[in-house]
Structure formats: structure tokens, C-alpha cells
PDB file of C-alpha atoms in Angstrom:
ATOM      1  CA  MET W   1       5.164  -1.094   0.493  1.00  0.00           C
ATOM      2  CA  LYS W   2       1.426  -0.598   0.071  1.00  0.00           C
ATOM      3  CA  PRO W   3      -0.401   0.820   3.135  1.00  0.00           C
ATOM      4  CA  PRO W   4      -2.963  -1.476   4.817  1.00  0.00           C
ATOM      5  CA  LEU W   5      -6.524  -1.246   3.522  1.00  0.00           C
ATOM      6  CA  CYS W   6      -7.790   0.344   6.750  1.00  0.00           C
ATOM      7  CA  ILE W   7      -5.287   3.207   6.411  1.00  0.00           C
ATOM      8  CA  THR W   8      -6.208   3.745   2.762  1.00  0.00           C
ATOM      9  CA  MET W   9      -9.938   3.769   3.598  1.00  0.00           C
ATOM     10  CA  ARG W  10      -9.392   6.187   6.481  1.00  0.00           C
ATOM     11  CA  ARG W  11      -7.607   8.618   4.183  1.00  0.00           C
ATOM     12  CA  LEU W  12     -10.242   8.268   1.475  1.00  0.00           C
ATOM     13  CA  LEU W  13     -13.212   8.701   3.772  1.00  0.00           C
ATOM     14  CA  SER W  14     -11.842  11.602   5.776  1.00  0.00           C
ATOM     15  CA  GLU W  15     -10.476  13.772   2.965  1.00  0.00           C
ATOM     16  CA  ASN W  16     -12.344  17.080   2.770  1.00  0.00           C
ATOM     17  CA  ARG W  17     -15.276  15.802   4.813  1.00  0.00           C
ATOM     18  CA  PRO W  18     -16.692  17.563   7.858  1.00  0.00           C
ATOM     19  CA  LEU W  19     -16.481  15.781  11.187  1.00  0.00           C
ATOM     20  CA  ALA W  20     -19.785  14.611  12.610  1.00  0.00           C
ATOM     21  CA  ASP W  21     -18.146  13.646  15.913  1.00  0.00           C
ATOM     22  CA  ALA W  22     -14.547  14.708  16.486  1.00  0.00           C
ATOM     23  CA  ALA W  23     -14.154  12.602  19.637  1.00  0.00           C
ATOM     24  CA  LEU W  24     -15.053   9.433  17.755  1.00  0.00           C
ATOM     25  CA  GLY W  25     -13.471  10.465  14.457  1.00  0.00           C
ATOM     26  CA  VAL W  26     -16.774  10.092  12.609  1.00  0.00           C
ATOM     27  CA  TYR W  27     -17.066  12.008   9.349  1.00  0.00           C
ATOM     28  CA  TRP W  28     -20.148  13.007   7.376  1.00  0.00           C
ATOM     29  CA  PHE W  29     -20.270  10.892   4.233  1.00  0.00           C
ATOM     30  CA  ASP W  30     -23.653  11.072   2.543  1.00  0.00           C
ATOM     31  CA  ASP W  31     -22.534   9.797  -0.856  1.00  0.00           C
ATOM     32  CA  LEU W  32     -22.308   6.105   0.028  1.00  0.00           C
ATOM     33  CA  VAL W  33     -23.501   3.741  -2.684  1.00  0.00           C
ATOM     34  CA  VAL W  34     -25.578   1.896  -0.070  1.00  0.00           C
ATOM     35  CA  LEU W  35     -27.714   5.027   0.325  1.00  0.00           C
ATOM     36  CA  ARG W  36     -28.779   5.134  -3.326  1.00  0.00           C
ATOM     37  CA  THR W  37     -29.171   1.565  -4.493  1.00  0.00           C
ATOM     38  CA  ALA W  38     -32.363  -0.248  -5.409  1.00  0.00           C
ATOM     39  CA  ARG W  39     -30.923  -3.522  -4.083  1.00  0.00           C
ATOM     40  CA  GLN W  40     -30.493  -4.548  -0.475  1.00  0.00           C
ATOM     41  CA  PRO W  41     -27.079  -3.151   0.488  1.00  0.00           C
ATOM     42  CA  VAL W  42     -24.666  -4.408   3.093  1.00  0.00           C
ATOM     43  CA  LEU W  43     -22.327  -2.004   4.853  1.00  0.00           C
ATOM     44  CA  VAL W  44     -19.830  -3.728   7.117  1.00  0.00           C
ATOM     45  CA  GLU W  45     -17.684  -1.847   9.591  1.00  0.00           C
ATOM     46  CA  HIS W  46     -14.992  -3.812  11.378  1.00  0.00           C
ATOM     47  CA  GLY W  47     -13.784  -1.127  13.736  1.00  0.00           C
ATOM     48  CA  VAL W  48     -13.224   2.534  14.349  1.00  0.00           C
ATOM     49  CA  ILE W  49      -9.873   3.263  12.744  1.00  0.00           C
ATOM     50  CA  VAL W  50      -9.484   6.483  14.704  1.00  0.00           C
ATOM     51  CA  ASN W  51      -9.079   4.207  17.719  1.00  0.00           C
ATOM     52  CA  ALA W  52      -5.334   3.451  17.758  1.00  0.00           C
ATOM     53  CA  GLN W  53      -5.783  -0.109  19.042  1.00  0.00           C
ATOM     54  CA  GLU W  54      -8.404  -0.971  16.424  1.00  0.00           C
ATOM     55  CA  GLU W  55      -6.378   0.685  13.671  1.00  0.00           C
ATOM     56  CA  LYS W  56      -3.355  -1.421  14.610  1.00  0.00           C
ATOM     57  CA  ARG W  57      -5.466  -4.589  14.704  1.00  0.00           C
ATOM     58  CA  LEU W  58      -7.099  -3.817  11.352  1.00  0.00           C
ATOM     59  CA  ALA W  59      -3.699  -3.145   9.766  1.00  0.00           C
ATOM     60  CA  ASP W  60      -2.757  -6.797  10.310  1.00  0.00           C
ATOM     61  CA  PRO W  61      -3.285  -8.722   7.021  1.00  0.00           C
ATOM     62  CA  ALA W  62      -4.237 -11.867   8.958  1.00  0.00           C
ATOM     63  CA  VAL W  63      -6.992  -9.993  10.809  1.00  0.00           C
ATOM     64  CA  GLU W  64      -8.180  -8.376   7.575  1.00  0.00           C
ATOM     65  CA  ARG W  65      -8.344 -11.802   5.900  1.00  0.00           C
ATOM     66  CA  LYS W  66     -10.185 -13.357   8.870  1.00  0.00           C
ATOM     67  CA  LEU W  67     -12.770 -10.559   8.899  1.00  0.00           C
ATOM     68  CA  ALA W  68     -13.282 -10.790   5.126  1.00  0.00           C
ATOM     69  CA  GLU W  69     -13.761 -14.551   5.340  1.00  0.00           C
ATOM     70  CA  ALA W  70     -16.278 -14.153   8.170  1.00  0.00           C
ATOM     71  CA  VAL W  71     -18.299 -11.629   6.144  1.00  0.00           C
ATOM     72  CA  ALA W  72     -18.193 -13.874   3.059  1.00  0.00           C
ATOM     73  CA  ASP W  73     -19.295 -16.886   5.125  1.00  0.00           C
ATOM     74  CA  GLY W  74     -22.174 -14.905   6.606  1.00  0.00           C
ATOM     75  CA  ILE W  75     -23.364 -13.718   3.203  1.00  0.00           C
ATOM     76  CA  GLN W  76     -23.133 -17.231   1.761  1.00  0.00           C
ATOM     77  CA  ALA W  77     -25.097 -18.603   4.711  1.00  0.00           C
ATOM     78  CA  CYS W  78     -27.906 -16.106   4.043  1.00  0.00           C
ATOM     79  CA  LEU W  79     -28.097 -16.494   0.263  1.00  0.00           C
ATOM     80  CA  PRO W  80     -30.022 -19.814   0.182  1.00  0.00           C
ATOM     81  CA  ALA W  81     -32.687 -18.246   2.401  1.00  0.00           C
ATOM     82  CA  LEU W  82     -33.270 -15.307   0.049  1.00  0.00           C
ATOM     83  CA  PRO W  83     -36.122 -15.561  -2.455  1.00  0.00           C
ATOM     84  CA  LEU W  84     -35.127 -15.446  -6.116  1.00  0.00           C
ATOM     85  CA  ARG W  85     -36.596 -12.634  -8.205  1.00  0.00           C
TER      86      ARG W  85
END
């Protein structure tokens, strides 16, 4: 069985990275695409997966789907208001 996306992301983001805040489980990660793009980036965080309760909640496929749909709806709602280049 494939691990939930939040578990996969936690492993990816924490591998060989120094902790910025051990109590919060925040890692230094200065190679994010959103930091080096010419376009307007969007970085969405749905929870702190070091928090056991949030990790459990985010591991639920129904919650993951609901969050993804909410982000997609928000982006779609903003698109008509953006000027075309």
C-alpha cells in the first residue's frame, strides 16, 4: 500500500536537511521552486505534519481530497480577476 502524500512529503522534505526549529519540526529548505520563479507562486501548507494529530488528519484521503478541492476552487475564483499578459 502506498503511504499517504503527507508522509511522503515529510520524508522528502526532511531528508538531510538541518532543523530550523526542532520543537516545531521545521526544516531549512531554501531550494523551493517558489523562491526562484518569475511567475507569482503559490505555496499551500495544510498543516504541520510533525504534529501527530495533524499528520493523522492529513493522512486521510477524504481530507486530502477536500483540501485539494478547496485550493483548486480558490485558485479558480481568483483567475478571472487576474489581468492577462
